[in-house]
Structures are given as C-alpha cells and as structure tokens.
Amino acid sequence: MNFSRKNPIQTKAWQKLTAHFEQIKNVHLQEMFANKIAREQELSVEFGDFFVDFSKNRWTSETIQLFTELANELHLRESISLYFKENNLNFTENRAVLHTALRSDEKEIVLNGNNIIPEIKSVNEKIETFTKAIISGSQKGHTGKAFTDVVNIGIGGSSLGPKVVCNALQHYKNHLNIHYVSNIDGDELEETLKKIIPETTLFIIVSKSFTTAETLQNANSIKNWFLKYAPETAVQKHFIAVSANVEKVVDFGVDASNIFPMWNWVGGRFSLWSAVGISVALSIGYENFKALLQGARKIDAHFKTKDYKENIPVLMAFTSIWYSNFFLTSQHAVIPYSYYLEDFVPYLKQGFMESNGKSVDRNGKAIDYKTGTVLFGGVGSNAQHAFMQLFHQGTNLISTEFIGFCNSLHGNSDHQDVLVANMFAQAKALAFGTYGKKTDNPYKEFKGNSPSTTILIKKLTPENLGSLLAIYEHKIFIEGLLLNINSFDQFGVELGKELSRNYIESLHESASKKSLLMQFYKNNQ
Ligand code: F6P
C-alpha cells in the first residue's frame, strides 16, 4: 500500500461535492443556523482541553459526509497510518517523513532496517543532560561564569518553530534569555550582539543542511565577534550545533561532542520536536519540553483513530479545501487571541505556504485546481483595529481560524473575559453580519456569511501548545494528500538563492557599490 496519487477532482466524491456546493453556495450562515437546532453541537468537537467549533463554516453535515467519501476514495485512512511508519512520502527528495517519531512512545519504528527509536532516545537524553547543566549553572563559559543568554542562529524551520514555542511559553521560562538571529540583515545581528555579553552567552547554530547561506554567514560573523573577546579555545565551550551534516559542523570549528544530530527524515519546518528545539528546552526546562511532546503525541493518537467527523486536523483540512476549491478563496487568516502567540502566524506561514504552494501533482503533472492559500493574520484584538475591516466589508471572501484561551496565565480574568468576548463577537459578526436586519445606511451594512472555525483551549500550557502545533502539522499533511501534492519538499525557494549568489559576486566586485547601488540595480536587470 502506498499513498494515493489520484487526481481529487476526478473522483466521484468531488462530482458530488460540486453538485452539493451548487445547492448551498448562496445559503447564508444566518439561515443555516435558523434551520438547524443545535448546529453548534452537531458541528463541534471536544478533545481534552480543546473545544473546536466548526459550525460557523459554510457547510453542513452532508458536506462533511461528502468529504469523507472523498477521503475514502483517496485512501486517506491508510495514508494516515503510513505517515506514522516507514514511508517515502517526500518522494521527490527520496526521504521519509517521520517527525512524528520524535514524540512517539512506540518502542520500535523501523526505517531502512533500523529501529530509529533508540537513536531518538539517546539524543533526547543528551539534550536533557546538557540543558540541565546549562540551566543549573554547572556547565559554565570559558571564564567560569554561568550562562545568562542563548543565541539560536538559524533560519526558516531552524528558527520559526523553536521561536514560536519559546515565546509562547515565556510564562514558564527560567533566568536564561533566548535570542533568535535568522536574517542575513547585519542590522538584526548587531542589535542582538548589543544585548549579550560574550563570556556568558551560549551560541547554538541550527541548520539541518549546514549549507544555508544566511546561517553560515551569521555564525561566522558571530564567531569572529566572539573571538575579539575570547581565545580560540573558548569556542568549544560557547558554540554548539544542531545538524544532520556533522562534517561541515566540525569544519566550522564546533567540537564533535557538541553536535546534536538530526536526521534527513525530519523536515525543517517540522523539526521543533527534535534537537532543533534545544533553545526551548533551555528556556523552559526539559520537563516542560517533554510536556510539549506529550501534547503533540495526544493529537497524533486522536488523528490516527478518530472518525473524520470528529477528527480536528482532518475537519480543518476539509474546510480549507472547501473554501479554496469550491468557493475559490485564495486567503486564509489565523487570529490567535493571545499575546503569547505573536509568532504563531509567521510560523504557520512557513508550514502551509512552503508545504502546499505547489503546482505539480504527485504524478509530475501540472495541476488544474487550487493548492495552497495565502495565510496571514495577527493577534487579536489588535487585528480588529488593523486589518479586519476588510473581512467585514471587503469584497473578498476570507476564511478565518480564531484561537483563544479560557484562562489567562496571570489569572487576570477581567482582561481575559474581554479578550475572549472580542473573539466570540468577531466570529459572530463575520458569520451573521446585519443579514436580515433593516439598515438605511449602506455604509453600515455587514454582509456576514464569512466563515470561521473557533479553537477554544482551556489554558496555554506546554502540553496544549504541543497539541495545537501538531493539529496544524496534520492539517498541512491532509491538505497535501487530498490535493495530491508533495507537501514535504520546497524546490521553489532555490531559484532566488541561486540568483542572489550572482548578485553577491558582482556586488563584492563592484568597488563603488555603496554609492552606486541604484545604478548597479538598473544595469543588472
Ligand atoms: O530555504 C528553505 C529551507 O530549506 C527551509 O525549508 C528550512 O527550514 C530552512 O531553509 C533552513 O534550512 P537548514 O536547517 O538546512 O539551514
């Protein structure tokens, strides 16, 4: 059994969905609610600390049934089970996709004849020992002082994943200050260097390939800066690396014992569960890091076993295909109502847009339906005062996912109640607008009928965050499967990298580059 390679729009279920869409495309959400008692109950899912309300989507239980038929025609159940075992899901790079193994409690997951679980365990033990020693201060910098700061040098998945977790869980953090340097922008680097003292800072170079230009240049510049204040021998105490490319890391000057391995079966944007998350474990402690993994593991079990009509990631993926391929929307917003989730949207942008921005199917054929949508968003209620006017009265149809927490972390319920009330009100205003109400001022009319899903979580804990992240990972996977694309490669980022290399060479050669950059630009198009 292998993953299906069927064109989804050639299935019987797709034809049925098309006919069903014609029937309900103009039905207003207001009418859907009026005609169905207990719609919320029928179209919501409860799981652990999560309550997910799908009722404000422009669909019915029949839509879910038809998507289930589509999933069955495309052998989704078998694919889900394969996704947790040896597979060749990333077939264009000839790689397995097994990041779920990083949080698994199975005793054995075999890949190419080897059980990968003991290897994962031994890296986790190394992370545990190391992070405990740094946090407790028993492992010190080259002058004998304990570490106060940690700088994660990495880009894309080697930064966005750990950064979103670290910032989301800052309530649980210890005394270590964690910084992330990702961009090649030297100003970003300088601003970080201004905040740290070399003798008490630990640097983690995170790069699966250890060939990423931005990361290597940043790592070299930081090392040169560090060597202005410390002898060469101090590098061993202050620089560690997370990579699948041991040889290149050693060439850079990191001691082999300071390398935390990762594997080519872990994609960059799904890697925060591996040693890539070491900055997280340093910030919140290894026990909290374990709780994060446990939360993801719980969703893995839910995802593997639940019927589609109660399966959170699967239902979320159904909504996404429903809007992009039937309502023909091209934007999707995610709006978390939590200060702590400020970095959540940038993280999801990579997850969804790097994974599902594809136009060739799993048979190498050009696609004639819609694949990835543009994901954007921001934290509520700020978003309401910035860009949500367009959702309410613009001409584009935008689907939204709201994420909120019942309890604040500091126990301030006055503010939390208002925050969550705002989220509920937005979902309601978007769904119903002023539909059916007489207004004599067209500028004050709200068309409503804008779909949303609301994810309500009891509290932002490491475990619940792990679950939330895993829900979105699985949503990406299901979208890709149903759309018959490979969600796990990213060749689209290569051309720009290549072209920039030519520019860099010419710019380095051009003596007068600084004053004549604009002229250079015009001459080199
Ligand atoms: O350029 C895209 C990309 O390959 C991402 O997929 C990845 O997360 C990022 O670059 C960083 O890659 P690496 O960890 O190999 O430095």
Coordinates of C-alpha atoms and ligand atoms in Angstrom, one line a residue:
M1 CA 0.0 0.0 0.0
N2 CA 1.3 3.4 -0.9
F3 CA 0.0 7.0 -0.8
S4 CA -2.7 7.6 -3.3
R5 CA -1.7 9.6 -6.5
K6 CA -5.3 10.1 -7.7
N7 CA -6.4 13.4 -9.1
P8 CA -9.0 14.5 -6.5
I9 CA -11.2 16.3 -9.0
Q10 CA -11.6 13.1 -11.0
T11 CA -13.2 11.3 -8.1
K12 CA -16.9 10.6 -7.7
A13 CA -17.0 12.4 -4.4
W14 CA -15.6 15.6 -6.0
Q15 CA -18.5 15.5 -8.5
K16 CA -20.9 15.1 -5.6
L17 CA -19.3 17.9 -3.7
T18 CA -19.6 20.1 -6.8
A19 CA -23.3 19.4 -7.0
H20 CA -23.7 19.9 -3.3
F21 CA -21.8 23.2 -3.5
E22 CA -24.3 24.5 -6.1
Q23 CA -27.1 23.8 -3.7
I24 CA -25.6 25.6 -0.7
K25 CA -23.3 28.2 -2.0
N26 CA -25.8 31.0 -1.6
V27 CA -27.3 29.9 1.7
H28 CA -26.5 32.5 4.4
L29 CA -25.0 31.2 7.7
Q30 CA -27.9 33.0 9.4
E31 CA -30.3 30.7 7.6
M32 CA -28.1 27.6 8.3
F33 CA -28.4 28.4 12.0
A34 CA -32.1 29.2 11.8
N35 CA -32.9 26.0 10.0
K36 CA -31.0 23.7 12.3
I37 CA -31.4 23.5 16.0
A38 CA -28.2 22.5 17.9
R39 CA -26.0 23.2 14.9
E40 CA -23.1 24.1 17.2
Q41 CA -23.5 20.8 19.0
E42 CA -23.6 18.8 15.8
L43 CA -20.6 20.6 14.2
S44 CA -18.2 20.9 17.1
V45 CA -15.5 18.6 18.5
E46 CA -14.3 18.3 22.1
F47 CA -10.9 16.8 22.8
G48 CA -9.1 17.1 26.1
D49 CA -8.7 20.8 26.8
F50 CA -9.8 21.7 23.3
F51 CA -13.2 22.7 22.0
V52 CA -13.3 23.3 18.3
D53 CA -16.4 24.9 16.8
F54 CA -16.9 24.2 13.1
S55 CA -20.5 25.4 13.0
K56 CA -19.7 28.9 11.6
N57 CA -18.4 27.3 8.4
R58 CA -20.5 27.5 5.2
W59 CA -21.2 23.8 5.3
T60 CA -23.4 21.1 6.7
S61 CA -23.0 17.6 8.0
E62 CA -23.7 16.5 4.4
T63 CA -20.6 18.4 3.3
I64 CA -18.5 16.5 5.9
Q65 CA -20.1 13.2 4.7
L66 CA -19.1 14.0 1.1
F67 CA -15.6 15.0 2.1
T68 CA -15.4 11.7 4.0
E69 CA -16.3 9.9 0.7
L70 CA -13.5 11.9 -1.0
A71 CA -11.1 10.8 1.7
N72 CA -12.2 7.2 1.3
E73 CA -11.7 7.3 -2.4
L74 CA -8.2 8.7 -1.9
H75 CA -7.4 6.0 0.8
L76 CA -6.8 8.6 3.5
R77 CA -7.0 6.2 6.4
E78 CA -4.3 4.1 5.0
S79 CA -2.2 7.2 4.3
I80 CA -2.6 8.4 7.9
S81 CA -1.3 5.1 9.2
L82 CA 1.6 5.1 6.7
Y83 CA 2.6 8.6 7.8
F84 CA 3.5 7.2 11.3
K85 CA 5.7 4.4 9.8
E86 CA 8.4 3.9 7.3
N87 CA 7.3 5.8 4.2
N88 CA 8.6 7.5 1.1
L89 CA 6.2 10.4 1.4
N90 CA 8.8 13.0 0.4
F91 CA 9.5 11.0 -2.8
T92 CA 10.9 13.9 -4.8
E93 CA 13.8 14.1 -2.4
N94 CA 13.7 10.3 -1.7
R95 CA 13.1 10.9 2.0
A96 CA 10.8 9.5 4.6
V97 CA 8.7 11.9 6.6
L98 CA 8.8 10.8 10.2
H99 CA 8.9 13.8 12.5
T100 CA 6.0 12.2 14.5
A101 CA 8.5 9.6 15.6
L102 CA 10.3 12.3 17.6
R103 CA 7.4 12.4 20.1
S104 CA 6.2 8.8 19.8
D105 CA 6.1 6.4 22.7
E106 CA 6.4 3.3 20.4
K107 CA 9.3 1.0 21.2
E108 CA 10.1 0.4 17.5
I109 CA 9.8 2.4 14.3
V110 CA 11.8 0.8 11.6
L111 CA 13.4 2.8 8.7
N112 CA 15.7 1.1 6.2
G113 CA 16.0 -1.9 8.5
N114 CA 17.0 0.2 11.6
N115 CA 14.9 0.9 14.7
I116 CA 15.1 4.7 14.9
I117 CA 13.6 5.0 18.4
P118 CA 16.8 4.2 20.4
E119 CA 18.7 6.9 18.4
I120 CA 15.9 9.5 19.2
K121 CA 16.0 8.5 22.9
S122 CA 19.8 8.9 23.1
V123 CA 19.6 12.4 21.5
N124 CA 16.9 13.3 24.0
E125 CA 19.0 12.1 26.9
K126 CA 21.8 14.2 25.6
I127 CA 19.5 17.3 25.4
E128 CA 18.3 16.6 28.9
T129 CA 21.7 16.3 30.4
F130 CA 23.0 19.3 28.5
T131 CA 20.1 21.7 29.2
K132 CA 20.0 20.7 32.9
A133 CA 23.8 21.5 33.2
I134 CA 23.4 24.9 31.5
I135 CA 20.3 25.9 33.5
S136 CA 21.7 24.9 36.8
G137 CA 25.0 26.7 36.0
S138 CA 27.1 23.5 36.5
Q139 CA 28.3 23.9 32.9
K140 CA 29.9 27.3 32.5
G141 CA 31.5 29.6 30.0
H142 CA 35.3 29.9 29.4
T143 CA 35.8 32.4 32.3
G144 CA 34.0 30.2 34.8
K145 CA 30.8 32.2 34.8
A146 CA 27.4 30.6 34.3
F147 CA 25.5 31.3 31.1
T148 CA 22.9 34.1 31.1
D149 CA 22.0 34.2 27.4
V150 CA 21.5 31.8 24.5
V151 CA 21.5 32.8 20.8
N152 CA 19.9 30.5 18.3
I153 CA 21.4 31.0 14.9
G154 CA 19.2 29.5 12.2
I155 CA 16.5 30.4 9.6
G156 CA 13.2 29.0 8.4
G157 CA 12.3 25.9 10.3
S158 CA 15.6 26.1 12.2
S159 CA 14.2 29.3 13.8
L160 CA 10.5 29.7 13.4
G161 CA 9.5 26.5 15.2
P162 CA 11.7 27.0 18.4
K163 CA 11.0 30.7 18.4
V164 CA 7.2 30.3 18.4
V165 CA 7.4 27.8 21.3
C166 CA 9.9 29.8 23.3
N167 CA 7.9 33.0 23.0
A168 CA 4.5 31.3 23.5
L169 CA 5.8 29.6 26.7
Q170 CA 7.7 32.6 28.1
H171 CA 5.4 32.4 31.2
Y172 CA 7.3 29.1 32.1
K173 CA 10.8 30.4 31.4
N174 CA 13.8 30.4 33.7
H175 CA 16.6 33.0 34.0
L176 CA 18.1 32.3 30.6
N177 CA 17.4 34.9 27.9
I178 CA 16.9 33.4 24.5
H179 CA 17.6 35.3 21.3
Y180 CA 17.0 34.3 17.7
V181 CA 19.2 35.5 14.8
S182 CA 17.9 34.4 11.5
N183 CA 18.0 37.1 8.8
I184 CA 21.2 37.9 6.9
D185 CA 20.4 41.5 7.7
G186 CA 23.5 42.7 9.5
D187 CA 21.5 45.2 11.5
E188 CA 19.5 42.4 13.1
L189 CA 22.7 40.7 14.1
E190 CA 24.2 43.9 15.5
E191 CA 21.0 44.6 17.6
T192 CA 21.3 41.1 19.1
L193 CA 25.0 41.4 19.8
K194 CA 24.3 44.7 21.7
K195 CA 22.1 42.7 24.2
I196 CA 24.6 40.0 25.1
I197 CA 28.0 39.5 26.9
P198 CA 30.3 37.0 25.1
E199 CA 31.6 35.4 28.3
T200 CA 28.1 34.4 29.4
T201 CA 26.5 33.6 26.1
L202 CA 25.9 30.2 24.5
F203 CA 25.5 30.1 20.7
I204 CA 23.5 27.3 19.0
I205 CA 24.0 27.0 15.3
V206 CA 20.9 25.2 14.0
S207 CA 21.0 24.1 10.4
K208 CA 19.9 20.7 9.1
S209 CA 22.0 21.1 5.9
F210 CA 24.7 23.3 7.4
T211 CA 24.9 24.9 3.9
T212 CA 22.3 27.6 4.4
A213 CA 24.0 30.9 3.4
E214 CA 22.3 33.2 6.0
T215 CA 23.0 30.8 8.9
L216 CA 26.6 30.2 7.9
Q217 CA 27.4 33.9 7.4
N218 CA 25.7 34.9 10.7
A219 CA 27.6 32.1 12.5
N220 CA 30.9 33.2 11.1
S221 CA 30.3 36.8 11.9
I222 CA 29.3 35.9 15.5
K223 CA 32.3 33.7 15.9
N224 CA 34.6 36.5 14.7
W225 CA 32.9 38.9 17.1
F226 CA 33.2 36.4 19.9
L227 CA 37.0 35.9 19.2
K228 CA 37.6 39.6 19.8
Y229 CA 36.8 38.9 23.5
A230 CA 37.9 35.3 24.0
P231 CA 40.6 32.9 22.9
E232 CA 40.1 30.3 20.1
T233 CA 39.9 27.5 22.8
A234 CA 36.8 29.2 24.2
V235 CA 34.8 28.3 21.0
Q236 CA 34.3 24.7 22.3
K237 CA 32.6 26.0 25.4
H238 CA 30.3 28.5 23.8
F239 CA 29.3 27.1 20.4
I240 CA 27.1 24.1 19.9
A241 CA 25.3 22.9 16.8
V242 CA 22.2 21.0 15.7
S243 CA 22.7 19.5 12.3
A244 CA 22.5 16.4 10.0
N245 CA 25.8 17.4 8.5
V246 CA 28.4 16.6 11.1
E247 CA 31.4 17.0 8.7
K248 CA 30.6 20.6 7.9
V249 CA 29.9 21.5 11.5
V250 CA 33.3 20.1 12.6
D251 CA 34.9 22.1 9.7
F252 CA 33.3 25.2 11.2
G253 CA 35.0 24.6 14.5
V254 CA 32.4 23.0 16.7
D255 CA 33.6 20.1 18.7
A256 CA 32.0 16.8 17.6
S257 CA 30.8 16.2 21.2
N258 CA 28.8 19.5 21.0
I259 CA 26.8 18.4 17.9
F260 CA 23.2 17.4 18.4
P261 CA 22.2 15.2 15.5
M262 CA 19.1 15.5 13.4
W263 CA 18.0 13.3 10.5
N264 CA 17.0 13.7 6.9
W265 CA 13.6 12.2 7.8
V266 CA 12.8 15.3 9.7
G267 CA 11.8 18.2 7.5
G268 CA 13.0 21.7 8.6
R269 CA 9.5 23.1 9.2
F270 CA 8.5 20.1 11.3
S271 CA 11.7 19.9 13.3
L272 CA 11.0 21.7 16.6
W273 CA 10.4 18.4 18.3
S274 CA 14.0 17.3 17.6
A275 CA 17.2 18.9 18.9
V276 CA 16.2 21.9 16.9
G277 CA 14.1 22.6 20.0
I278 CA 17.1 22.8 22.3
S279 CA 16.6 26.5 22.8
V280 CA 13.1 25.7 24.0
A281 CA 14.4 23.1 26.5
L282 CA 16.9 25.6 27.7
S283 CA 14.3 28.3 28.2
I284 CA 11.5 26.3 29.9
G285 CA 13.4 23.2 31.2
Y286 CA 13.5 19.7 29.9
E287 CA 10.3 18.6 31.8
N288 CA 8.2 21.3 30.0
F289 CA 9.8 20.3 26.7
K290 CA 8.7 16.7 27.4
A291 CA 5.1 18.0 28.1
L292 CA 5.2 19.8 24.7
L293 CA 6.0 16.5 23.0
Q294 CA 3.3 14.7 25.0
G295 CA 0.7 17.2 23.9
A296 CA 1.7 16.5 20.3
R297 CA 1.6 12.8 20.9
K298 CA -2.0 13.1 22.2
I299 CA -3.1 14.7 19.0
D300 CA -1.2 12.1 17.0
A301 CA -3.4 9.4 18.6
H302 CA -6.6 11.5 18.1
F303 CA -5.6 12.0 14.4
K304 CA -4.9 8.3 13.8
T305 CA -8.0 6.9 15.4
K306 CA -11.0 9.3 15.3
D307 CA -13.7 9.2 12.6
Y308 CA -13.3 12.1 10.3
K309 CA -16.4 13.9 11.6
E310 CA -14.7 14.1 15.0
N311 CA -11.1 14.5 13.8
I312 CA -9.9 18.0 14.4
P313 CA -7.0 18.2 11.9
V314 CA -9.0 16.3 9.2
L315 CA -12.0 18.6 9.6
M316 CA -9.8 21.7 9.4
A317 CA -8.2 20.4 6.2
F318 CA -11.7 19.7 4.8
T319 CA -12.7 23.4 5.4
S320 CA -9.6 24.6 3.7
I321 CA -10.2 22.6 0.5
W322 CA -13.9 23.5 0.6
Y323 CA -13.1 27.2 0.5
S324 CA -10.1 27.2 -1.8
N325 CA -11.5 24.8 -4.4
F326 CA -15.2 25.4 -4.3
F327 CA -15.7 29.0 -3.0
L328 CA -12.4 29.8 -4.8
T329 CA -10.9 31.8 -2.0
S330 CA -7.2 32.5 -2.0
Q331 CA -6.7 33.8 1.5
H332 CA -6.9 32.3 4.9
A333 CA -6.4 34.1 8.2
V334 CA -5.4 32.8 11.6
I335 CA -6.1 35.1 14.5
P336 CA -5.0 34.0 18.0
Y337 CA -6.3 36.0 20.8
S338 CA -3.2 35.7 22.9
Y339 CA -0.2 38.0 23.4
Y340 CA 1.9 34.8 23.7
L341 CA 1.0 33.7 20.2
E342 CA 2.5 36.7 18.4
D343 CA 4.9 34.4 16.5
F344 CA 2.3 31.8 15.6
V345 CA 1.3 33.2 12.3
P346 CA 4.8 33.6 10.9
Y347 CA 5.5 30.0 11.9
L348 CA 2.3 28.8 10.2
K349 CA 3.1 30.8 7.1
Q350 CA 6.2 28.6 6.5
G351 CA 4.3 25.5 7.4
F352 CA 1.4 26.0 5.0
M353 CA 2.9 28.1 2.2
E354 CA 6.3 26.3 1.9
S355 CA 4.5 22.9 2.1
N356 CA 1.4 23.4 -0.1
G357 CA 2.5 26.1 -2.5
K358 CA 2.8 23.6 -5.4
S359 CA 1.5 23.4 -8.9
V360 CA 2.7 19.9 -9.9
D361 CA 0.9 16.8 -8.6
R362 CA 2.3 13.5 -7.2
N363 CA 2.5 12.1 -10.8
G364 CA 4.6 15.0 -12.1
K365 CA 1.6 16.6 -13.9
A366 CA 0.6 20.2 -13.9
I367 CA -2.4 20.8 -11.6
D368 CA -5.6 22.3 -12.7
Y369 CA -7.2 23.0 -9.3
K370 CA -6.2 25.2 -6.4
T371 CA -3.5 24.2 -4.0
G372 CA -2.1 26.4 -1.2
T373 CA -3.8 29.5 0.0
V374 CA -2.1 32.7 1.3
L375 CA -2.0 32.5 5.0
F376 CA -1.9 35.7 7.1
G377 CA -3.2 37.0 10.3
G378 CA -2.1 38.5 13.6
V379 CA -3.0 38.7 17.3
G380 CA -6.5 39.8 18.4
S381 CA -7.8 42.2 19.5
N382 CA -5.1 44.2 17.7
A383 CA -6.2 42.6 14.4
Q384 CA -9.6 44.1 14.8
H385 CA -8.2 47.6 14.9
A386 CA -5.9 47.0 11.9
F387 CA -7.0 44.7 9.1
M388 CA -10.3 43.1 9.9
Q389 CA -12.4 45.9 8.3
L390 CA -11.6 44.0 5.0
F391 CA -13.1 40.8 6.4
H392 CA -16.3 42.5 7.3
Q393 CA -17.0 44.8 4.4
G394 CA -14.4 44.0 1.7
T395 CA -15.4 42.1 -1.5
N396 CA -13.0 39.1 -0.9
L397 CA -14.2 36.0 0.9
I398 CA -11.7 35.1 3.6
S399 CA -11.9 32.1 5.9
T400 CA -10.6 32.5 9.4
E401 CA -9.4 30.4 12.3
F402 CA -9.8 32.0 15.7
I403 CA -7.7 30.6 18.6
G404 CA -8.4 31.6 22.2
F405 CA -7.8 30.5 25.8
C406 CA -10.4 30.3 28.6
N407 CA -7.9 31.3 31.2
S408 CA -5.1 33.9 31.2
L409 CA -1.8 32.8 32.6
H410 CA -1.6 35.6 35.2
G411 CA -5.1 35.0 36.4
N412 CA -6.4 38.3 35.3
S413 CA -9.9 37.4 34.4
D414 CA -11.2 40.9 33.8
H415 CA -9.0 41.3 30.8
Q416 CA -9.3 37.7 29.7
D417 CA -13.1 37.9 29.6
V418 CA -13.0 41.0 27.5
L419 CA -10.4 39.4 25.2
V420 CA -12.4 36.2 24.6
A421 CA -15.6 38.2 24.3
N422 CA -14.0 40.1 21.4
M423 CA -13.1 36.8 19.7
F424 CA -16.6 35.4 20.1
A425 CA -18.0 38.7 18.8
Q426 CA -15.8 38.7 15.7
A427 CA -16.8 35.2 14.7
K428 CA -20.4 36.1 15.1
A429 CA -20.2 39.4 13.3
L430 CA -18.4 37.7 10.4
A431 CA -20.9 34.9 10.2
F432 CA -24.2 36.8 10.6
G433 CA -23.4 40.5 9.9
T434 CA -26.5 42.6 9.7
Y435 CA -28.2 40.0 7.5
G436 CA -32.0 40.2 7.7
K437 CA -31.8 43.5 9.6
K438 CA -33.1 46.7 8.1
T439 CA -30.4 49.3 7.8
D440 CA -30.9 52.6 6.0
N441 CA -27.2 53.3 5.7
P442 CA -25.4 51.1 3.2
Y443 CA -22.0 52.0 4.7
K444 CA -23.1 50.4 7.9
E445 CA -24.2 47.2 6.4
F446 CA -22.3 44.0 7.2
K447 CA -22.8 41.3 4.6
G448 CA -21.9 38.4 7.0
N449 CA -21.5 34.9 5.7
S450 CA -17.7 34.9 6.3
P451 CA -16.8 31.5 7.6
S452 CA -14.7 30.8 10.6
T453 CA -13.6 28.0 12.9
T454 CA -13.0 28.7 16.6
I455 CA -10.5 26.8 18.6
L456 CA -11.0 27.3 22.3
I457 CA -8.4 25.9 24.7
K458 CA -8.6 25.9 28.5
K459 CA -5.1 27.3 29.1
L460 CA -1.8 27.9 27.4
T461 CA 0.3 25.1 28.8
P462 CA 3.3 23.3 27.2
E463 CA 1.1 20.3 26.6
N464 CA -1.7 22.2 25.0
L465 CA 0.7 24.2 22.8
G466 CA 2.2 20.8 21.6
S467 CA -1.3 19.7 20.7
L468 CA -2.1 22.9 18.8
L469 CA 1.1 22.7 16.8
A470 CA 0.5 19.1 15.9
I471 CA -3.1 19.9 14.8
Y472 CA -1.7 22.3 12.3
E473 CA 1.1 19.9 11.1
H474 CA -1.5 17.3 10.4
K475 CA -3.8 19.8 8.7
I476 CA -0.9 20.6 6.3
F477 CA -0.4 16.8 5.6
I478 CA -4.1 16.1 4.9
E479 CA -4.4 19.1 2.6
G480 CA -1.4 17.9 0.6
L481 CA -2.7 14.4 0.4
L482 CA -6.2 15.3 -0.7
L483 CA -4.7 17.7 -3.3
N484 CA -2.3 15.0 -4.5
I485 CA 0.9 17.1 -3.9
N486 CA 4.1 16.5 -2.1
S487 CA 3.9 18.8 1.0
F488 CA 7.5 18.0 2.1
D489 CA 9.8 19.4 -0.5
Q490 CA 10.5 23.1 -1.2
F491 CA 12.3 23.4 -4.5
G492 CA 10.6 26.7 -5.1
V493 CA 13.0 28.5 -2.7
E494 CA 16.0 27.5 -4.7
L495 CA 16.0 29.8 -7.8
G496 CA 16.1 33.0 -5.7
K497 CA 19.0 31.7 -3.7
E498 CA 20.9 30.9 -6.9
L499 CA 20.3 34.3 -8.5
S500 CA 21.3 36.1 -5.3
R501 CA 24.7 34.3 -5.5
N502 CA 25.4 36.0 -8.8
Y503 CA 24.4 39.4 -7.4
I504 CA 26.6 38.9 -4.3
E505 CA 29.6 38.2 -6.5
S506 CA 29.0 41.2 -8.7
L507 CA 28.4 43.4 -5.7
H508 CA 31.6 42.3 -4.0
E509 CA 33.5 43.0 -7.2
S510 CA 31.9 46.5 -7.6
A511 CA 34.2 48.9 -5.8
S512 CA 31.7 51.8 -5.9
K513 CA 28.8 49.6 -4.9
K514 CA 27.7 51.6 -1.9
S515 CA 27.1 55.0 -3.6
L516 CA 26.0 53.4 -6.9
L517 CA 23.7 50.7 -5.7
M518 CA 20.8 52.1 -7.6
Q519 CA 22.8 52.3 -10.8
F520 CA 24.1 48.8 -10.2
Y521 CA 20.4 47.6 -9.9
K522 CA 19.4 49.3 -13.2
N523 CA 22.5 47.8 -15.0
N524 CA 21.9 44.2 -13.8
Q525 CA 18.3 43.5 -14.5
Ligands
F6P1 O1 15.2 27.6 2.2 C1 14.2 26.8 2.8 C2 14.7 25.9 3.9 O2 15.3 24.8 3.3 C3 13.6 25.6 4.9 O3 12.8 24.6 4.4 C4 14.4 25.3 6.1 O4 13.6 25.3 7.2 C5 15.4 26.4 6.1 O5 15.7 26.6 4.7 C6 16.7 26.2 6.8 O6 17.4 25.1 6.4 P1 18.6 24.5 7.2 O7 18.1 24.0 8.5 O8 19.2 23.4 6.4 O9 19.6 25.6 7.5

